[in-house]
């Protein structure tokens, strides 16, 4: 946004957003990659993962999208050598459904209509569908 507001050429802005998009995909992926000392400056998965802890109070750290400059400046940077387990990351509420088309499609209809559809089709809300097959982190 800073690039856009500063009047940078559209090609530069598009390239910046492209790089940020790829970076955010890696940052929010379930990959356990390590970047060594760069983790103190870049918002990589091993650092940003702490921001997604289930406990709200503990998750108020590592907000940075790309650089950890603001987190360091405002005291919200957190780095721990401990690893987060699968049960410690994500939402306390029910997990996402196995059927992706339902979770994506439900975003395209008004809320009231979606609630009625769920009442008419209770099988979409059954426990089996909402169980998530958890994948372990990929260690390198």
mmCIF file with all atom_site columns, C-alpha atoms in Angstrom:
data_model
loop_
_atom_site.group_PDB
_atom_site.id
_atom_site.type_symbol
_atom_site.label_atom_id
_atom_site.label_alt_id
_atom_site.label_comp_id
_atom_site.label_asym_id
_atom_site.label_entity_id
_atom_site.label_seq_id
_atom_site.pdbx_PDB_ins_code
_atom_site.Cartn_x
_atom_site.Cartn_y
_atom_site.Cartn_z
_atom_site.occupancy
_atom_site.B_iso_or_equiv
_atom_site.pdbx_formal_charge
_atom_site.auth_seq_id
_atom_site.auth_comp_id
_atom_site.auth_asym_id
_atom_site.auth_atom_id
_atom_site.pdbx_PDB_model_num
ATOM 1   C CA . UNK A 1 1   ? 0.000   0.000   0.000   1.00 0.00 ? 1   UNK A CA 1
ATOM 2   C CA . UNK A 1 2   ? 2.894   2.339   0.686   1.00 0.00 ? 2   UNK A CA 1
ATOM 3   C CA . UNK A 1 3   ? 4.136   1.770   -2.860  1.00 0.00 ? 3   UNK A CA 1
ATOM 4   C CA . UNK A 1 4   ? 0.720   2.531   -4.285  1.00 0.00 ? 4   UNK A CA 1
ATOM 5   C CA . UNK A 1 5   ? 0.272   5.669   -2.178  1.00 0.00 ? 5   UNK A CA 1
ATOM 6   C CA . UNK A 1 6   ? 3.744   6.920   -3.071  1.00 0.00 ? 6   UNK A CA 1
ATOM 7   C CA . UNK A 1 7   ? 2.913   6.887   -6.765  1.00 0.00 ? 7   UNK A CA 1
ATOM 8   C CA . UNK A 1 8   ? 5.182   3.985   -7.732  1.00 0.00 ? 8   UNK A CA 1
ATOM 9   C CA . UNK A 1 9   ? 4.724   2.599   -11.255 1.00 0.00 ? 9   UNK A CA 1
ATOM 10  C CA . UNK A 1 10  ? 1.994   -0.024  -11.515 1.00 0.00 ? 10  UNK A CA 1
ATOM 11  C CA . UNK A 1 11  ? 4.527   -2.694  -12.571 1.00 0.00 ? 11  UNK A CA 1
ATOM 12  C CA . UNK A 1 12  ? 6.466   -2.173  -9.325  1.00 0.00 ? 12  UNK A CA 1
ATOM 13  C CA . UNK A 1 13  ? 3.269   -2.297  -7.248  1.00 0.00 ? 13  UNK A CA 1
ATOM 14  C CA . UNK A 1 14  ? 2.102   -5.472  -9.026  1.00 0.00 ? 14  UNK A CA 1
ATOM 15  C CA . UNK A 1 15  ? 5.498   -7.121  -8.501  1.00 0.00 ? 15  UNK A CA 1
ATOM 16  C CA . UNK A 1 16  ? 5.457   -6.173  -4.829  1.00 0.00 ? 16  UNK A CA 1
ATOM 17  C CA . UNK A 1 17  ? 1.978   -7.622  -4.345  1.00 0.00 ? 17  UNK A CA 1
ATOM 18  C CA . UNK A 1 18  ? 3.019   -10.770 -6.230  1.00 0.00 ? 18  UNK A CA 1
ATOM 19  C CA . UNK A 1 19  ? 6.028   -11.301 -3.971  1.00 0.00 ? 19  UNK A CA 1
ATOM 20  C CA . UNK A 1 20  ? 3.897   -10.621 -0.887  1.00 0.00 ? 20  UNK A CA 1
ATOM 21  C CA . UNK A 1 21  ? 1.261   -13.132 -2.047  1.00 0.00 ? 21  UNK A CA 1
ATOM 22  C CA . UNK A 1 22  ? 3.829   -15.901 -2.499  1.00 0.00 ? 22  UNK A CA 1
ATOM 23  C CA . UNK A 1 23  ? 5.407   -15.030 0.842   1.00 0.00 ? 23  UNK A CA 1
ATOM 24  C CA . UNK A 1 24  ? 2.023   -15.141 2.626   1.00 0.00 ? 24  UNK A CA 1
ATOM 25  C CA . UNK A 1 25  ? 1.265   -18.523 1.050   1.00 0.00 ? 25  UNK A CA 1
ATOM 26  C CA . UNK A 1 26  ? 4.487   -19.919 2.539   1.00 0.00 ? 26  UNK A CA 1
ATOM 27  C CA . UNK A 1 27  ? 3.913   -18.084 5.824   1.00 0.00 ? 27  UNK A CA 1
ATOM 28  C CA . UNK A 1 28  ? 0.486   -19.677 6.293   1.00 0.00 ? 28  UNK A CA 1
ATOM 29  C CA . UNK A 1 29  ? 1.392   -23.077 4.891   1.00 0.00 ? 29  UNK A CA 1
ATOM 30  C CA . UNK A 1 30  ? 1.797   -26.154 7.014   1.00 0.00 ? 30  UNK A CA 1
ATOM 31  C CA . UNK A 1 31  ? 5.465   -26.433 6.054   1.00 0.00 ? 31  UNK A CA 1
ATOM 32  C CA . UNK A 1 32  ? 8.165   -26.598 8.676   1.00 0.00 ? 32  UNK A CA 1
ATOM 33  C CA . UNK A 1 33  ? 10.964  -24.806 6.845   1.00 0.00 ? 33  UNK A CA 1
ATOM 34  C CA . UNK A 1 34  ? 13.768  -22.973 8.638   1.00 0.00 ? 34  UNK A CA 1
ATOM 35  C CA . UNK A 1 35  ? 15.578  -19.814 7.573   1.00 0.00 ? 35  UNK A CA 1
ATOM 36  C CA . UNK A 1 36  ? 18.061  -19.565 10.445  1.00 0.00 ? 36  UNK A CA 1
ATOM 37  C CA . UNK A 1 37  ? 18.904  -16.090 11.718  1.00 0.00 ? 37  UNK A CA 1
ATOM 38  C CA . UNK A 1 38  ? 16.652  -14.460 9.093   1.00 0.00 ? 38  UNK A CA 1
ATOM 39  C CA . UNK A 1 39  ? 13.641  -15.465 11.206  1.00 0.00 ? 39  UNK A CA 1
ATOM 40  C CA . UNK A 1 40  ? 14.462  -12.496 13.442  1.00 0.00 ? 40  UNK A CA 1
ATOM 41  C CA . UNK A 1 41  ? 13.701  -10.115 10.560  1.00 0.00 ? 41  UNK A CA 1
ATOM 42  C CA . UNK A 1 42  ? 11.306  -11.933 8.188   1.00 0.00 ? 42  UNK A CA 1
ATOM 43  C CA . UNK A 1 43  ? 7.749   -12.964 9.019   1.00 0.00 ? 43  UNK A CA 1
ATOM 44  C CA . UNK A 1 44  ? 8.282   -16.623 8.145   1.00 0.00 ? 44  UNK A CA 1
ATOM 45  C CA . UNK A 1 45  ? 6.057   -19.543 9.167   1.00 0.00 ? 45  UNK A CA 1
ATOM 46  C CA . UNK A 1 46  ? 8.138   -20.613 12.176  1.00 0.00 ? 46  UNK A CA 1
ATOM 47  C CA . UNK A 1 47  ? 7.692   -17.131 13.693  1.00 0.00 ? 47  UNK A CA 1
ATOM 48  C CA . UNK A 1 48  ? 4.218   -16.193 12.425  1.00 0.00 ? 48  UNK A CA 1
ATOM 49  C CA . UNK A 1 49  ? 2.776   -19.543 13.594  1.00 0.00 ? 49  UNK A CA 1
ATOM 50  C CA . UNK A 1 50  ? 2.791   -18.197 17.173  1.00 0.00 ? 50  UNK A CA 1
ATOM 51  C CA . UNK A 1 51  ? 0.258   -15.589 16.017  1.00 0.00 ? 51  UNK A CA 1
ATOM 52  C CA . UNK A 1 52  ? -2.219  -18.415 15.331  1.00 0.00 ? 52  UNK A CA 1
ATOM 53  C CA . UNK A 1 53  ? -2.187  -20.039 18.772  1.00 0.00 ? 53  UNK A CA 1
ATOM 54  C CA . UNK A 1 54  ? -5.585  -21.155 20.063  1.00 0.00 ? 54  UNK A CA 1
ATOM 55  C CA . UNK A 1 55  ? -5.305  -19.065 23.220  1.00 0.00 ? 55  UNK A CA 1
ATOM 56  C CA . UNK A 1 56  ? -6.162  -15.479 22.308  1.00 0.00 ? 56  UNK A CA 1
ATOM 57  C CA . UNK A 1 57  ? -3.877  -13.901 24.893  1.00 0.00 ? 57  UNK A CA 1
ATOM 58  C CA . UNK A 1 58  ? -0.866  -15.903 23.690  1.00 0.00 ? 58  UNK A CA 1
ATOM 59  C CA . UNK A 1 59  ? -1.624  -15.159 20.030  1.00 0.00 ? 59  UNK A CA 1
ATOM 60  C CA . UNK A 1 60  ? -1.141  -11.395 20.306  1.00 0.00 ? 60  UNK A CA 1
ATOM 61  C CA . UNK A 1 61  ? 2.370   -11.600 18.844  1.00 0.00 ? 61  UNK A CA 1
ATOM 62  C CA . UNK A 1 62  ? 4.137   -11.640 15.457  1.00 0.00 ? 62  UNK A CA 1
ATOM 63  C CA . UNK A 1 63  ? 1.631   -9.672  13.388  1.00 0.00 ? 63  UNK A CA 1
ATOM 64  C CA . UNK A 1 64  ? 4.113   -8.831  10.616  1.00 0.00 ? 64  UNK A CA 1
ATOM 65  C CA . UNK A 1 65  ? 3.221   -9.848  7.087   1.00 0.00 ? 65  UNK A CA 1
ATOM 66  C CA . UNK A 1 66  ? 6.677   -9.635  5.585   1.00 0.00 ? 66  UNK A CA 1
ATOM 67  C CA . UNK A 1 67  ? 9.086   -7.939  7.962   1.00 0.00 ? 67  UNK A CA 1
ATOM 68  C CA . UNK A 1 68  ? 9.132   -8.124  11.748  1.00 0.00 ? 68  UNK A CA 1
ATOM 69  C CA . UNK A 1 69  ? 10.175  -4.467  12.097  1.00 0.00 ? 69  UNK A CA 1
ATOM 70  C CA . UNK A 1 70  ? 6.882   -3.277  13.624  1.00 0.00 ? 70  UNK A CA 1
ATOM 71  C CA . UNK A 1 71  ? 6.662   -6.252  15.968  1.00 0.00 ? 71  UNK A CA 1
ATOM 72  C CA . UNK A 1 72  ? 10.139  -5.504  17.266  1.00 0.00 ? 72  UNK A CA 1
ATOM 73  C CA . UNK A 1 73  ? 9.360   -1.791  17.550  1.00 0.00 ? 73  UNK A CA 1
ATOM 74  C CA . UNK A 1 74  ? 6.098   -2.321  19.487  1.00 0.00 ? 74  UNK A CA 1
ATOM 75  C CA . UNK A 1 75  ? 7.278   -5.273  21.579  1.00 0.00 ? 75  UNK A CA 1
ATOM 76  C CA . UNK A 1 76  ? 5.027   -7.890  19.990  1.00 0.00 ? 76  UNK A CA 1
ATOM 77  C CA . UNK A 1 77  ? 7.848   -9.997  18.524  1.00 0.00 ? 77  UNK A CA 1
ATOM 78  C CA . UNK A 1 78  ? 8.039   -13.474 20.056  1.00 0.00 ? 78  UNK A CA 1
ATOM 79  C CA . UNK A 1 79  ? 10.532  -16.191 19.217  1.00 0.00 ? 79  UNK A CA 1
ATOM 80  C CA . UNK A 1 80  ? 10.735  -19.480 21.021  1.00 0.00 ? 80  UNK A CA 1
ATOM 81  C CA . UNK A 1 81  ? 12.826  -22.527 20.359  1.00 0.00 ? 81  UNK A CA 1
ATOM 82  C CA . UNK A 1 82  ? 9.828   -24.654 21.376  1.00 0.00 ? 82  UNK A CA 1
ATOM 83  C CA . UNK A 1 83  ? 7.574   -26.023 18.676  1.00 0.00 ? 83  UNK A CA 1
ATOM 84  C CA . UNK A 1 84  ? 3.820   -25.642 18.618  1.00 0.00 ? 84  UNK A CA 1
ATOM 85  C CA . UNK A 1 85  ? 1.839   -28.848 18.531  1.00 0.00 ? 85  UNK A CA 1
ATOM 86  C CA . UNK A 1 86  ? -1.122  -29.316 16.203  1.00 0.00 ? 86  UNK A CA 1
ATOM 87  C CA . UNK A 1 87  ? -3.585  -28.925 19.083  1.00 0.00 ? 87  UNK A CA 1
ATOM 88  C CA . UNK A 1 88  ? -2.156  -25.513 19.980  1.00 0.00 ? 88  UNK A CA 1
ATOM 89  C CA . UNK A 1 89  ? -2.757  -23.800 16.622  1.00 0.00 ? 89  UNK A CA 1
ATOM 90  C CA . UNK A 1 90  ? -6.076  -22.757 15.111  1.00 0.00 ? 90  UNK A CA 1
ATOM 91  C CA . UNK A 1 91  ? -9.570  -22.027 16.345  1.00 0.00 ? 91  UNK A CA 1
ATOM 92  C CA . UNK A 1 92  ? -11.278 -23.324 19.495  1.00 0.00 ? 92  UNK A CA 1
ATOM 93  C CA . UNK A 1 93  ? -14.542 -23.573 17.577  1.00 0.00 ? 93  UNK A CA 1
ATOM 94  C CA . UNK A 1 94  ? -15.439 -26.437 15.265  1.00 0.00 ? 94  UNK A CA 1
ATOM 95  C CA . UNK A 1 95  ? -12.891 -27.203 12.612  1.00 0.00 ? 95  UNK A CA 1
ATOM 96  C CA . UNK A 1 96  ? -13.366 -26.462 8.956   1.00 0.00 ? 96  UNK A CA 1
ATOM 97  C CA . UNK A 1 97  ? -15.450 -28.976 7.015   1.00 0.00 ? 97  UNK A CA 1
ATOM 98  C CA . UNK A 1 98  ? -13.815 -31.649 4.902   1.00 0.00 ? 98  UNK A CA 1
ATOM 99  C CA . UNK A 1 99  ? -15.933 -30.625 1.933   1.00 0.00 ? 99  UNK A CA 1
ATOM 100 C CA . UNK A 1 100 ? -14.267 -27.458 0.711   1.00 0.00 ? 100 UNK A CA 1
ATOM 101 C CA . UNK A 1 101 ? -17.011 -26.535 -1.749  1.00 0.00 ? 101 UNK A CA 1
ATOM 102 C CA . UNK A 1 102 ? -19.458 -26.038 1.131   1.00 0.00 ? 102 UNK A CA 1
ATOM 103 C CA . UNK A 1 103 ? -17.138 -23.775 3.112   1.00 0.00 ? 103 UNK A CA 1
ATOM 104 C CA . UNK A 1 104 ? -16.331 -21.724 0.016   1.00 0.00 ? 104 UNK A CA 1
ATOM 105 C CA . UNK A 1 105 ? -19.842 -21.705 -1.413  1.00 0.00 ? 105 UNK A CA 1
ATOM 106 C CA . UNK A 1 106 ? -21.411 -20.620 1.859   1.00 0.00 ? 106 UNK A CA 1
ATOM 107 C CA . UNK A 1 107 ? -19.486 -17.328 1.521   1.00 0.00 ? 107 UNK A CA 1
ATOM 108 C CA . UNK A 1 108 ? -21.395 -16.517 -1.672  1.00 0.00 ? 108 UNK A CA 1
ATOM 109 C CA . UNK A 1 109 ? -24.903 -16.463 -0.192  1.00 0.00 ? 109 UNK A CA 1
ATOM 110 C CA . UNK A 1 110 ? -26.450 -14.080 2.325   1.00 0.00 ? 110 UNK A CA 1
ATOM 111 C CA . UNK A 1 111 ? -26.030 -15.184 5.950   1.00 0.00 ? 111 UNK A CA 1
ATOM 112 C CA . UNK A 1 112 ? -29.745 -15.822 6.613   1.00 0.00 ? 112 UNK A CA 1
ATOM 113 C CA . UNK A 1 113 ? -30.064 -17.937 3.480   1.00 0.00 ? 113 UNK A CA 1
ATOM 114 C CA . UNK A 1 114 ? -26.977 -19.930 4.483   1.00 0.00 ? 114 UNK A CA 1
ATOM 115 C CA . UNK A 1 115 ? -28.404 -20.599 7.953   1.00 0.00 ? 115 UNK A CA 1
ATOM 116 C CA . UNK A 1 116 ? -31.648 -21.872 6.416   1.00 0.00 ? 116 UNK A CA 1
ATOM 117 C CA . UNK A 1 117 ? -29.732 -24.091 3.994   1.00 0.00 ? 117 UNK A CA 1
ATOM 118 C CA . UNK A 1 118 ? -27.800 -25.613 6.879   1.00 0.00 ? 118 UNK A CA 1
ATOM 119 C CA . UNK A 1 119 ? -31.053 -26.334 8.743   1.00 0.00 ? 119 UNK A CA 1
ATOM 120 C CA . UNK A 1 120 ? -32.522 -28.031 5.670   1.00 0.00 ? 120 UNK A CA 1
ATOM 121 C CA . UNK A 1 121 ? -29.391 -30.117 5.110   1.00 0.00 ? 121 UNK A CA 1
ATOM 122 C CA . UNK A 1 122 ? -28.203 -31.168 8.584   1.00 0.00 ? 122 UNK A CA 1
ATOM 123 C CA . UNK A 1 123 ? -25.957 -33.812 7.056   1.00 0.00 ? 123 UNK A CA 1
ATOM 124 C CA . UNK A 1 124 ? -23.654 -30.980 5.986   1.00 0.00 ? 124 UNK A CA 1
ATOM 125 C CA . UNK A 1 125 ? -23.105 -30.198 9.641   1.00 0.00 ? 125 UNK A CA 1
ATOM 126 C CA . UNK A 1 126 ? -22.567 -33.773 10.778  1.00 0.00 ? 126 UNK A CA 1
ATOM 127 C CA . UNK A 1 127 ? -19.567 -34.519 12.954  1.00 0.00 ? 127 UNK A CA 1
ATOM 128 C CA . UNK A 1 128 ? -17.906 -36.713 10.323  1.00 0.00 ? 128 UNK A CA 1
ATOM 129 C CA . UNK A 1 129 ? -17.855 -33.945 7.740   1.00 0.00 ? 129 UNK A CA 1
ATOM 130 C CA . UNK A 1 130 ? -16.388 -31.400 10.135  1.00 0.00 ? 130 UNK A CA 1
ATOM 131 C CA . UNK A 1 131 ? -13.597 -33.637 11.330  1.00 0.00 ? 131 UNK A CA 1
ATOM 132 C CA . UNK A 1 132 ? -10.340 -32.480 9.845   1.00 0.00 ? 132 UNK A CA 1
ATOM 133 C CA . UNK A 1 133 ? -7.648  -34.855 8.760   1.00 0.00 ? 133 UNK A CA 1
ATOM 134 C CA . UNK A 1 134 ? -4.630  -33.225 10.338  1.00 0.00 ? 134 UNK A CA 1
ATOM 135 C CA . UNK A 1 135 ? -1.322  -33.456 8.564   1.00 0.00 ? 135 UNK A CA 1
ATOM 136 C CA . UNK A 1 136 ? 1.928   -33.357 10.542  1.00 0.00 ? 136 UNK A CA 1
ATOM 137 C CA . UNK A 1 137 ? 4.388   -30.594 9.822   1.00 0.00 ? 137 UNK A CA 1
ATOM 138 C CA . UNK A 1 138 ? 6.815   -31.526 7.071   1.00 0.00 ? 138 UNK A CA 1
ATOM 139 C CA . UNK A 1 139 ? 10.273  -31.554 8.613   1.00 0.00 ? 139 UNK A CA 1
ATOM 140 C CA . UNK A 1 140 ? 13.298  -30.896 6.466   1.00 0.00 ? 140 UNK A CA 1
#
